mmCIF file of C-alpha atoms in Angstrom:
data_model
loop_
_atom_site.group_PDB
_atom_site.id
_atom_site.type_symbol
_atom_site.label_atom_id
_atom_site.label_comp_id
_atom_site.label_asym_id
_atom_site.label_seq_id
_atom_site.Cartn_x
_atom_site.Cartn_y
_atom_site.Cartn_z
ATOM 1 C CA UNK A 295 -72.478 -31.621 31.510
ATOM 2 C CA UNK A 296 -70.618 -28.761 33.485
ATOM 3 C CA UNK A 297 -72.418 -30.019 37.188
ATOM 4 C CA UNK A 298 -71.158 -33.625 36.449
ATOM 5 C CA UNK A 299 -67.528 -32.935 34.957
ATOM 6 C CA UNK A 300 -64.420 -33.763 36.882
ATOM 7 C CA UNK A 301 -62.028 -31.759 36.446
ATOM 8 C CA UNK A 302 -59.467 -33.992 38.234
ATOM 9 C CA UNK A 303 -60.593 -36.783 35.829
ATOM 10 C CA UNK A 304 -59.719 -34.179 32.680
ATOM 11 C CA UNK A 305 -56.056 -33.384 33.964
ATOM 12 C CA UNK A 306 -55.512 -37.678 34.523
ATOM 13 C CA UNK A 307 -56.430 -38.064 31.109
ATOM 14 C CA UNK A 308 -55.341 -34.799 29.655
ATOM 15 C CA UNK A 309 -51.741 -36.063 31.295
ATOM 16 C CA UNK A 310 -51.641 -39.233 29.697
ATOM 17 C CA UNK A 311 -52.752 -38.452 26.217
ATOM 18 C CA UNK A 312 -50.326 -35.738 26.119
ATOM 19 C CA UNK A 313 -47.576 -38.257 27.225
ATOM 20 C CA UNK A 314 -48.716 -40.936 24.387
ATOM 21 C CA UNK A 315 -48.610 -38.030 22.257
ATOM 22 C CA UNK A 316 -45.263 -36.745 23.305
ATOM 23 C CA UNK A 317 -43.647 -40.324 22.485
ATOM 24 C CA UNK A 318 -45.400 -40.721 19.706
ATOM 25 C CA UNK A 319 -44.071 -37.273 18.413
ATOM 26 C CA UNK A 320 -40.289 -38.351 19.054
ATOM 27 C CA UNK A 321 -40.702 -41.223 16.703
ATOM 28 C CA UNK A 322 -42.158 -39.384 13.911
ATOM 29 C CA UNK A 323 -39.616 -36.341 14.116
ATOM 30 C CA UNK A 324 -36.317 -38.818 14.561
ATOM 31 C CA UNK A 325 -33.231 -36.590 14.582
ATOM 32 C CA UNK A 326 -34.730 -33.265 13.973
ATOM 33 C CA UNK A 327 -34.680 -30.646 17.400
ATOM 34 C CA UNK A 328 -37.799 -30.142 18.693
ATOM 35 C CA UNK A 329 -38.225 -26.113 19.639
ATOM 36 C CA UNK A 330 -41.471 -25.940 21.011
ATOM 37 C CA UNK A 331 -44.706 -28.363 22.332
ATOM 38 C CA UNK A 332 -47.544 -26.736 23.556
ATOM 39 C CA UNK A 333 -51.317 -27.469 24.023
ATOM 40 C CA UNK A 334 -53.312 -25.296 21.252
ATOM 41 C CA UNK A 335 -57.131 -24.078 22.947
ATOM 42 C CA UNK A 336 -59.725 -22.072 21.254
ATOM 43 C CA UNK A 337 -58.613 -18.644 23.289
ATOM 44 C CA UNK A 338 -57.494 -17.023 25.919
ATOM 45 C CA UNK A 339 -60.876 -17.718 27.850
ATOM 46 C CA UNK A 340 -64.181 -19.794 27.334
ATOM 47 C CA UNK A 341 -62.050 -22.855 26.417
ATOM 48 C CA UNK A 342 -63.924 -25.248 24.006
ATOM 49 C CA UNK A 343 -61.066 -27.652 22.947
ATOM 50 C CA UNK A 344 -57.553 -28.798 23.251
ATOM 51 C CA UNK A 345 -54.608 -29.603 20.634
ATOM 52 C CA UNK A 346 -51.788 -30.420 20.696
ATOM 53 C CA UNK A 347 -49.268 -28.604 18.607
ATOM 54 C CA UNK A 348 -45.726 -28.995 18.382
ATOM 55 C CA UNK A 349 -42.678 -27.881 15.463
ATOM 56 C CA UNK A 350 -38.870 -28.475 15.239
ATOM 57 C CA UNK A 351 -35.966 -26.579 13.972
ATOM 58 C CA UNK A 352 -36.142 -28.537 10.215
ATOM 59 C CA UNK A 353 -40.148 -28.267 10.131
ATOM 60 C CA UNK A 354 -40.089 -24.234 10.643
ATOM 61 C CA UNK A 355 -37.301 -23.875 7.771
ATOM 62 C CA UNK A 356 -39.214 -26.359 5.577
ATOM 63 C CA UNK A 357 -42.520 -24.241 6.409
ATOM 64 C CA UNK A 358 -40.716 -20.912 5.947
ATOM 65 C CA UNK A 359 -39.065 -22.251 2.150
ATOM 66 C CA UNK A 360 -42.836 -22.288 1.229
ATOM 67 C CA UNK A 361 -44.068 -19.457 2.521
ATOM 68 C CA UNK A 362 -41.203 -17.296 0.891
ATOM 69 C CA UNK A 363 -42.263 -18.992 -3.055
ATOM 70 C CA UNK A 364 -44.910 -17.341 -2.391
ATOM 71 C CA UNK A 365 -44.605 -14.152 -0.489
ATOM 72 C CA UNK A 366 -41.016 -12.270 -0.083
ATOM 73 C CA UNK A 367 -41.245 -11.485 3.091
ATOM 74 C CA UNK A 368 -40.359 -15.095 4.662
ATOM 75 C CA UNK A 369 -37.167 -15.663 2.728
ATOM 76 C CA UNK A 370 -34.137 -15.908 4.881
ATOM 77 C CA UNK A 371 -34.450 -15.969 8.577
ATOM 78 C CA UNK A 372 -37.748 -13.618 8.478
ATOM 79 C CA UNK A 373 -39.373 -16.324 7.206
ATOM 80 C CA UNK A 374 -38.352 -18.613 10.424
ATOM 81 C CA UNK A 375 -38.890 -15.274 13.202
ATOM 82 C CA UNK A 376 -42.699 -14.355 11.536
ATOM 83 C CA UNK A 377 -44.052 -18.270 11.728
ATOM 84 C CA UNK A 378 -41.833 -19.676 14.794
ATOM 85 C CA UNK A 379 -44.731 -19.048 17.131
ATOM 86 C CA UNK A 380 -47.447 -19.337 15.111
ATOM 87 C CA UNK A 381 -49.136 -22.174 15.780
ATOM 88 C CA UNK A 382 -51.201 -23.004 13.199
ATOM 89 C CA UNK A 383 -48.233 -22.660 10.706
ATOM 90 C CA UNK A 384 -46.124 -25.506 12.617
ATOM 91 C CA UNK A 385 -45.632 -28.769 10.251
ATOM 92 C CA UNK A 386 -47.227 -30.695 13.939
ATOM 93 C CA UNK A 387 -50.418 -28.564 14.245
ATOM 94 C CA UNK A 388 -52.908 -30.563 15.811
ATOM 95 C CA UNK A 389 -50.960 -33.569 15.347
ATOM 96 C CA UNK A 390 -52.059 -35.687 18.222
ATOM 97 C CA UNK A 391 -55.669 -37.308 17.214
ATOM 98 C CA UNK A 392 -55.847 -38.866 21.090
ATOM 99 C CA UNK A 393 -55.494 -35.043 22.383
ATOM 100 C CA UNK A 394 -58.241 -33.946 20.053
ATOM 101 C CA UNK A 395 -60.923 -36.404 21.105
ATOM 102 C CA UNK A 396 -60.495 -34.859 24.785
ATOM 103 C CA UNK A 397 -63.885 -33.466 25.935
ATOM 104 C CA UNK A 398 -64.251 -30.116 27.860
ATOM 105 C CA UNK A 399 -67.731 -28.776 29.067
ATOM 106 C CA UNK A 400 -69.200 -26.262 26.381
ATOM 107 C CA UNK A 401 -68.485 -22.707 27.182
ATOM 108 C CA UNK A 402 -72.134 -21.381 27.133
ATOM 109 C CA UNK A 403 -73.588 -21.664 30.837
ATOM 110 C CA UNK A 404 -71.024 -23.272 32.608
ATOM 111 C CA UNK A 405 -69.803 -21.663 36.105
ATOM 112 C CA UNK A 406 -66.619 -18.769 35.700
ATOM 113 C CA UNK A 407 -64.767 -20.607 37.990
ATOM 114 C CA UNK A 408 -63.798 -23.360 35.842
ATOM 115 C CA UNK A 409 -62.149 -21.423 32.957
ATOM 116 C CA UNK A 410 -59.201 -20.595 35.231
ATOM 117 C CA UNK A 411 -59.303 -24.553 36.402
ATOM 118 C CA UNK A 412 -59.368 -25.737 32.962
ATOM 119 C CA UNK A 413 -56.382 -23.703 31.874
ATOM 120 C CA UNK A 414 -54.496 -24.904 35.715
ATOM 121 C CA UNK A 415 -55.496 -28.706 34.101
ATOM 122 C CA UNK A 416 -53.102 -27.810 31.039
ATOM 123 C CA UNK A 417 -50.700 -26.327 32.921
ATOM 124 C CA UNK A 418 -50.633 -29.419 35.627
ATOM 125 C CA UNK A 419 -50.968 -32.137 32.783
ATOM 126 C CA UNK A 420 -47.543 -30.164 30.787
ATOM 127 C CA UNK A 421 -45.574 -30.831 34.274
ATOM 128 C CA UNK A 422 -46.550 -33.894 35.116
ATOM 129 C CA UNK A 423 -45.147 -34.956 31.135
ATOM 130 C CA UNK A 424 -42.152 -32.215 31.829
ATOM 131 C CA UNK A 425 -41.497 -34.132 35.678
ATOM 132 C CA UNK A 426 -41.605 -37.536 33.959
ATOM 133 C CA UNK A 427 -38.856 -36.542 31.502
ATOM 134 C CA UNK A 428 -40.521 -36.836 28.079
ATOM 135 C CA UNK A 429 -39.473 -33.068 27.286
ATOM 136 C CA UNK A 430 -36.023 -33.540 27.908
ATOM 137 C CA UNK A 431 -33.480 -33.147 30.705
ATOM 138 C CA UNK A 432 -30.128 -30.031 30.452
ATOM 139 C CA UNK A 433 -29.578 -28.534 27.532
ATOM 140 C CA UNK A 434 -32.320 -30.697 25.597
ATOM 141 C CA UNK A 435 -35.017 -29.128 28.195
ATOM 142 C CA UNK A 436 -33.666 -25.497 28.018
ATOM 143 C CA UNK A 437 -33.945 -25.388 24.185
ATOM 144 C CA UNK A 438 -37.663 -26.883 23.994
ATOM 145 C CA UNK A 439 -40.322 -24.099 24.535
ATOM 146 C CA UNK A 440 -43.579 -25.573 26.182
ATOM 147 C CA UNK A 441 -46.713 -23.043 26.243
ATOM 148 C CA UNK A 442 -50.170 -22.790 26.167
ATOM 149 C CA UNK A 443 -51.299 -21.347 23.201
ATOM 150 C CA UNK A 444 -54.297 -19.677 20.568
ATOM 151 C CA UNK A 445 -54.613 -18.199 17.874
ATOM 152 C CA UNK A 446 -53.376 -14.699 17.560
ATOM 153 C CA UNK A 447 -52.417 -14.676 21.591
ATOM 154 C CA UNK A 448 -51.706 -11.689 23.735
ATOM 155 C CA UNK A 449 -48.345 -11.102 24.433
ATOM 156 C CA UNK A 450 -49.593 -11.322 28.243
ATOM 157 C CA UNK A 451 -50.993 -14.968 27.190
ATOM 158 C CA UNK A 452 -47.995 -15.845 25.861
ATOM 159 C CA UNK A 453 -45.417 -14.939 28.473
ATOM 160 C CA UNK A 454 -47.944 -16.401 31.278
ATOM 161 C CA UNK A 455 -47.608 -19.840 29.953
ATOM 162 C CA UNK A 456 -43.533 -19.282 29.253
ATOM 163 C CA UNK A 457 -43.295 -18.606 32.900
ATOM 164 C CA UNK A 458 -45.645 -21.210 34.735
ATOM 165 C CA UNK A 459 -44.101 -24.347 32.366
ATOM 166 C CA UNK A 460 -40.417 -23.534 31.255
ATOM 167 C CA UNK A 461 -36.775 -22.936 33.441
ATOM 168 C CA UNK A 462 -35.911 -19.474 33.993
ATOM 169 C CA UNK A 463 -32.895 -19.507 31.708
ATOM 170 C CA UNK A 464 -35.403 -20.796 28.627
ATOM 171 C CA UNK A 465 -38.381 -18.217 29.855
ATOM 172 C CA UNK A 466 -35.436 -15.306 30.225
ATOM 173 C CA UNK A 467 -33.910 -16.390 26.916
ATOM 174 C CA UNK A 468 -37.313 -16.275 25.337
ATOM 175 C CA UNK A 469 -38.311 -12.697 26.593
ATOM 176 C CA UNK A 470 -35.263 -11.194 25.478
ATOM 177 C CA UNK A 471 -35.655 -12.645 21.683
ATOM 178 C CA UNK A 472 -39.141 -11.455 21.473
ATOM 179 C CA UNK A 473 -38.896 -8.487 24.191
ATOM 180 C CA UNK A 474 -39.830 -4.736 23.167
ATOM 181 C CA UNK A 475 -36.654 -3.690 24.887
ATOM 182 C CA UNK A 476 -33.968 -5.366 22.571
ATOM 183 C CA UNK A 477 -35.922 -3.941 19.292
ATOM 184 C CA UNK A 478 -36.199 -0.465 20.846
ATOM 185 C CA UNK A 479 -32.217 -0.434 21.470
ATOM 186 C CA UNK A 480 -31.288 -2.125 17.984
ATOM 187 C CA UNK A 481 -33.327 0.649 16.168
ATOM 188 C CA UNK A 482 -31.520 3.705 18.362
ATOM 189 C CA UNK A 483 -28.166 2.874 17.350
ATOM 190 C CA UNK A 484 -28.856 3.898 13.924
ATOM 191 C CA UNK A 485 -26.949 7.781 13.356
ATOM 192 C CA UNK A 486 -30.103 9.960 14.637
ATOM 193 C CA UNK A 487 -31.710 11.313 11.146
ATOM 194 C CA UNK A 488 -31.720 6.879 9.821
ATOM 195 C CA UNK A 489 -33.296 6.432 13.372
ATOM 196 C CA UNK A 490 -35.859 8.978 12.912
ATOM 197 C CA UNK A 491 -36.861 7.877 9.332
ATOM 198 C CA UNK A 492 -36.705 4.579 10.635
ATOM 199 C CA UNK A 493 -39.402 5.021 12.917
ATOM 200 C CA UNK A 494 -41.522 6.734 10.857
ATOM 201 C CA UNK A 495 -42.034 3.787 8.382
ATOM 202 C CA UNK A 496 -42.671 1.561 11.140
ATOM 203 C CA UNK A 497 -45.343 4.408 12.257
ATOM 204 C CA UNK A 498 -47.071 4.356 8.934
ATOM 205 C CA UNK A 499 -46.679 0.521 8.825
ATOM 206 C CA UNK A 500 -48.259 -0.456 11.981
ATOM 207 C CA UNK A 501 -51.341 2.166 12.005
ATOM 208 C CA UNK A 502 -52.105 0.611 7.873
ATOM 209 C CA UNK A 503 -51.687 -2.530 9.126
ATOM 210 C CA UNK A 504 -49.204 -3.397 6.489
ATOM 211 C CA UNK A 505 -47.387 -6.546 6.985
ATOM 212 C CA UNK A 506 -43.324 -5.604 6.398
ATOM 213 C CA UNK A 507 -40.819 -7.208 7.702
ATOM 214 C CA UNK A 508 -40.239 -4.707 10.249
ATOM 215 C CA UNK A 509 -43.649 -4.129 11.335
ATOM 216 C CA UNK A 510 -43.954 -7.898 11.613
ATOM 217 C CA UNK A 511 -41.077 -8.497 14.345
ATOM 218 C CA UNK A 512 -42.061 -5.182 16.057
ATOM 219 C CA UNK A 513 -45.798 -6.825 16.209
ATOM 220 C CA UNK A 514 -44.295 -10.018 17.526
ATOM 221 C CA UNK A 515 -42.586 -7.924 20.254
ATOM 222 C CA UNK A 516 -45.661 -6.289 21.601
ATOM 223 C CA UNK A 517 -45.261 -2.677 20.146
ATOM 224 C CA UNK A 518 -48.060 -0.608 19.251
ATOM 225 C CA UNK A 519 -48.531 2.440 17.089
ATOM 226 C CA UNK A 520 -49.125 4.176 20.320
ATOM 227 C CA UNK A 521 -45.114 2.835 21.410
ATOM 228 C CA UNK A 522 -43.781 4.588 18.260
ATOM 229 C CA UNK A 523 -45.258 7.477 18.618
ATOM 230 C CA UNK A 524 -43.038 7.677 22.174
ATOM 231 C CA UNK A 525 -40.106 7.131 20.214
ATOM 232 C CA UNK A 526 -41.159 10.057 17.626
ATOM 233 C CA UNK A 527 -42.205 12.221 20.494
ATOM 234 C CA UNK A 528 -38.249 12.304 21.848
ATOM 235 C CA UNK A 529 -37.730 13.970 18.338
ATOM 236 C CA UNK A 530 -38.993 17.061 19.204
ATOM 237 C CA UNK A 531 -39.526 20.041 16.216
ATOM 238 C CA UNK A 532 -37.610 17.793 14.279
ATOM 239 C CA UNK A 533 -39.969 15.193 13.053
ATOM 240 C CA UNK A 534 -42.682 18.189 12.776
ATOM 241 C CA UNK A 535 -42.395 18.828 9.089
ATOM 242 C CA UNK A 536 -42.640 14.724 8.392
ATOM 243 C CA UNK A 537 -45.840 14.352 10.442
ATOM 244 C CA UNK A 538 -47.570 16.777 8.772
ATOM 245 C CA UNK A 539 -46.618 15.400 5.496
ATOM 246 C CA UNK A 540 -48.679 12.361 6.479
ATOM 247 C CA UNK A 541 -51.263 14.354 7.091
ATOM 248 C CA UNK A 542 -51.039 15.838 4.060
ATOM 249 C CA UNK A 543 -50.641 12.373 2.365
ATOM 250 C CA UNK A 544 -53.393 10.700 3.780
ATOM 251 C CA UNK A 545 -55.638 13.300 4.981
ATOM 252 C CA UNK A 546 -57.761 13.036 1.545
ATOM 253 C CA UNK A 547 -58.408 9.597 2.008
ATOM 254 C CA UNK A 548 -62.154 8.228 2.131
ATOM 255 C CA UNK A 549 -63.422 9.020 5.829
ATOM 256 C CA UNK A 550 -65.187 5.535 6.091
ATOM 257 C CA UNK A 551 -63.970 1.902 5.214
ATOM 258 C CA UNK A 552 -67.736 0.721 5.528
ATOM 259 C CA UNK A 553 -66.608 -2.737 5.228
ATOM 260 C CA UNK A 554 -64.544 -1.940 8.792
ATOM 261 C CA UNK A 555 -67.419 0.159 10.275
ATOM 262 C CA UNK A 556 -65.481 2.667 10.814
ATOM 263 C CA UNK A 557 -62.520 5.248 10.059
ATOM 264 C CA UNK A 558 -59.960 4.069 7.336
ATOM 265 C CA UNK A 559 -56.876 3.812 8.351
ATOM 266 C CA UNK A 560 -55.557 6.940 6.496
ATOM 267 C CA UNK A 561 -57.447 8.865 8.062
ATOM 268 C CA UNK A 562 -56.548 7.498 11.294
ATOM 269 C CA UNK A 563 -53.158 7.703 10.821
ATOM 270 C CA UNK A 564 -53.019 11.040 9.291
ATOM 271 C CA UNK A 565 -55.381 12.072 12.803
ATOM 272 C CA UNK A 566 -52.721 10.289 14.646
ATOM 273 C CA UNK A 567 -50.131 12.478 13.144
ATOM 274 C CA UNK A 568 -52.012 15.574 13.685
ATOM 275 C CA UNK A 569 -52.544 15.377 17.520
ATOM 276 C CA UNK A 570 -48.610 14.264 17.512
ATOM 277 C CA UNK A 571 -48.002 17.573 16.385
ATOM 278 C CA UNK A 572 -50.373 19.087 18.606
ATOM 279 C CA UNK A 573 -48.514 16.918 21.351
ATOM 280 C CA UNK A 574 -44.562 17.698 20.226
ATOM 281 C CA UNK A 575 -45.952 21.619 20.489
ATOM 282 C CA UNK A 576 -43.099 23.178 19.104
ATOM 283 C CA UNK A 577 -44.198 23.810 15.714
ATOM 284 C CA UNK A 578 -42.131 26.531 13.325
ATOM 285 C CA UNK A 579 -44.387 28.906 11.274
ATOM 286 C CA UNK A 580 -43.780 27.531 7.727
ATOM 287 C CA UNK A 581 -45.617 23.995 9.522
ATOM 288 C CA UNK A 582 -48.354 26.498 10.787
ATOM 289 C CA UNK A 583 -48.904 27.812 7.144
ATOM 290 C CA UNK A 584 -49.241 24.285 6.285
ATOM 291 C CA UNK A 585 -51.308 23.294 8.065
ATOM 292 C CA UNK A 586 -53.547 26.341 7.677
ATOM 293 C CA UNK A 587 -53.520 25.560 3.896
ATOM 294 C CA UNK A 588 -54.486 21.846 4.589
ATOM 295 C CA UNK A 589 -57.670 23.731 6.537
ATOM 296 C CA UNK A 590 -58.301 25.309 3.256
ATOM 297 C CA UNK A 591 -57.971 21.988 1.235
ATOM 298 C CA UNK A 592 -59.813 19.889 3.897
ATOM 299 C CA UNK A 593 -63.033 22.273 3.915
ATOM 300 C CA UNK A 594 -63.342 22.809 0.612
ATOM 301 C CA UNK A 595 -63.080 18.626 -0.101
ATOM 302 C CA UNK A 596 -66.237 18.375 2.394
ATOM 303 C CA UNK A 597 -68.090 20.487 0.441
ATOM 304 C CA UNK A 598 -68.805 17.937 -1.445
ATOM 305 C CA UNK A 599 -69.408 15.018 0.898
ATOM 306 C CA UNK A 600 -72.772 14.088 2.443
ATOM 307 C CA UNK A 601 -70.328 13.264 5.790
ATOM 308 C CA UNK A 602 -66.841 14.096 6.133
ATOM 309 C CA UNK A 603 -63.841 12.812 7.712
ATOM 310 C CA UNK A 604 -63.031 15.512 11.151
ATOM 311 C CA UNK A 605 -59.788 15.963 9.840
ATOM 312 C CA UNK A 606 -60.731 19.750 9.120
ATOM 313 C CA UNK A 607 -62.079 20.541 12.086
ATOM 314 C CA UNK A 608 -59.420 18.565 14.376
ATOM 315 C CA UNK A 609 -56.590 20.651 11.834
ATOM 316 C CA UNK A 610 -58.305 24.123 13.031
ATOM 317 C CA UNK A 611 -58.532 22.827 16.949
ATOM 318 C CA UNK A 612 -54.911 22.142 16.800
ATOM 319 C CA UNK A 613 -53.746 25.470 15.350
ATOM 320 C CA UNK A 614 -56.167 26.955 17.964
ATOM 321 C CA UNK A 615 -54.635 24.916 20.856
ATOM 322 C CA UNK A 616 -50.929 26.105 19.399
ATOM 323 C CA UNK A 617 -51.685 29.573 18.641
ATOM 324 C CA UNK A 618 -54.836 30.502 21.091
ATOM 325 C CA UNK A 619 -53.814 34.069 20.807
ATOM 326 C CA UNK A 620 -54.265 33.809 16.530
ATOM 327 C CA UNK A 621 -56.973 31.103 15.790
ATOM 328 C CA UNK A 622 -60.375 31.074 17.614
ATOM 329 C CA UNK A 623 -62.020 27.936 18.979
ATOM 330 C CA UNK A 624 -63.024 25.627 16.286
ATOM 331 C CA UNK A 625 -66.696 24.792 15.866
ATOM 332 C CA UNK A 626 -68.261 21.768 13.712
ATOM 333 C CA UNK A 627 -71.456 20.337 12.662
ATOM 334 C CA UNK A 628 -72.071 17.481 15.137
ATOM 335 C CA UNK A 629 -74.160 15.484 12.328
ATOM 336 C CA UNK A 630 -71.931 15.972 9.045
ATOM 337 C CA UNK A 631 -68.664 16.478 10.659
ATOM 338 C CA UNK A 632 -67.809 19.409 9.172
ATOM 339 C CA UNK A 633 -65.922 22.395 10.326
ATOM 340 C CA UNK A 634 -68.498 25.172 10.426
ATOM 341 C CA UNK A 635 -65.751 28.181 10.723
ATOM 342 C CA UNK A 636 -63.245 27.708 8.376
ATOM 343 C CA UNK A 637 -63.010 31.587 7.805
ATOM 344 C CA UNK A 638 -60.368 32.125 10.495
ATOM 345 C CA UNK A 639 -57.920 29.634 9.977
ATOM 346 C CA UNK A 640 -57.385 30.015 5.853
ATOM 347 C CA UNK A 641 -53.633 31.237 4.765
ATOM 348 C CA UNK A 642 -54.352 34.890 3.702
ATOM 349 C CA UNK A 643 -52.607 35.953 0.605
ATOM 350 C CA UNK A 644 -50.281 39.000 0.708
#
């Protein structure tokens, strides 16, 4: 099928079953404003199908109403911010049955060349419907969104599509509503000690993954554990004693989620924590103690495991690599884990 498919046959038709669907789409919506069209695919590569997907001002408020009965982070305008560009959640997901029936070439053994064509056949097929008018013209165009969409896209998906199919006021607009930037600045106004706690709990909420409000609108922005920990960094000694109360906090967690395959994510994030530390460098003595004592605590909790967590070992490297002159190189048991010279690094009692 891939040797014999036309590609410029696919756009034609991609073209005018998008533009049936488009007018058919106008009909069923009436009076409501139409925020954002775009053609759904299976991914960001290996394209196996097309949708089309589309949601209006009303249909997102309606959506988020019913999320929030059920779950208290969508009431109010959260709600309409965590499921505006989330495809699947739009009232018009996969609305167009004519768009749907559109054949493209299986993924498996086709040439590479033609993902990059397929996706430049949905981006000429959404301007040939944009050129003929269908999306709008002034301020109707500028306020509709068009994209190309998947599930869970990149951020670097998402803004590739904003760019090739939209004005530059609605792409600009866009990137500043959903741009780290804007988020970053909003959370630094706070007085310095709020801005510091504030960061924190987005720390701890984006390395376990929960799903707050705040950790779902930095998410939709494009930050990353690994952007917070930036932020924390400019805190110097100051956010010290909080890190290592992660640490502390989470440190005693199971080592393995074997559902995962791998760490849990306390013990990631209390890891994270400690190599913050290690990173910051300017640690006061009573944090040394404490973390000498959570040495203690660590070791003698592997004792009793078959295979532990390195969280003991990784503690003793990073008092070594603060205070070379105090603690001695840590060593540890490549097959359990374990820190093998705990001796050194124990708080001594007057």
């Amino acid at each position: 099928m891939t040797d014999s498919f036309d590609l410029g046959a696919f756009r034609r038709d991609l073209t005018r079953r998008t533009a049936d669907a488009v007018h058919a789409l106008r009909a069923r919506i009436g009076s409501e404003t139409l925020y954002g069209f775009a053609l759904f695919t299976s991914g960001e590569r290996d394209f196996a199908w097309v949708r089309a997907s589309a949601n209006t001002e009303d249909a997102l408020t309606r959506r988020a109403a019913a999320a929030a009965a059920l779950d208290p982070r969508f009431r109010g305008e959260a709600g309409r911010r965590l499921l505006r560009w989330s495809a699947p959640d739009w009232e018009y997901h996969d609305f167009a049955p004519e768009v749907r029936g559109l054949a493209v070439p299986p993924a498996e053994g086709r040439r590479p060349t033609l993902d990059p064509a397929l996706y430049d056949a949905f981006v000429g097929a959404l301007k040939a419907v944009d050129r003929a008018g269908l999306f709008g013209r002034g301020a109707d165009r500028a306020f509709l969104t068009v994209n190309i969409l998947c599930d869970h896209a990149s951020p670097a998906f998402f803004r590739r599509g904003l760019r090739a199919l939209n004005p530059v006021p609605t792409a600009e607009r866009h990137l500043h509503e959903t741009a780290a930037a804007p988020f970053v600045r909003c959370v630094n106004r706070a007085p310095r000690r709020e801005r510091m706690r504030i960061w924190l709990a987005l720390y701890e909420d984006l390395y376990m993954e929960w799903r707050t409000p705040i950790a779902e609108e930095a998410r939709a922005r494009g930050l990353s554990p690994w952007d917070v920990e930036e932020e924390l960094a400019r805190f110097g000694r100051k956010v010290v004693p909080a890190l290592v109360d992660l640490l502390a906090h989470y440190g005693f967690a199971a080592p393995i989620d074997h559902n995962r395959g791998f760490e849990t994510r306390e013990v990631w994030l209390a890891g994270s924590a400690l190599f913050l530390v290690r990173r910051i460098g300017m640690v006061a003595e009573a944090e040394i103690a404490r973390l000498q004592r959570l040495v203690g605590d660590f070791a003698e909790r592997d004792r009793r495991l078959r295979v532990a967590s390195t969280l003991a070992e990784n503690t003793a490297r990073v008092l070594h690599e603060l205070r070379p002159r105090r603690f001695p190189p840590s060593e540890m048991d490549p097959l359990t884990f374990k820190l093998t010279n705990p001796e050194p690094f124990l708080l001594r009692r007057p």
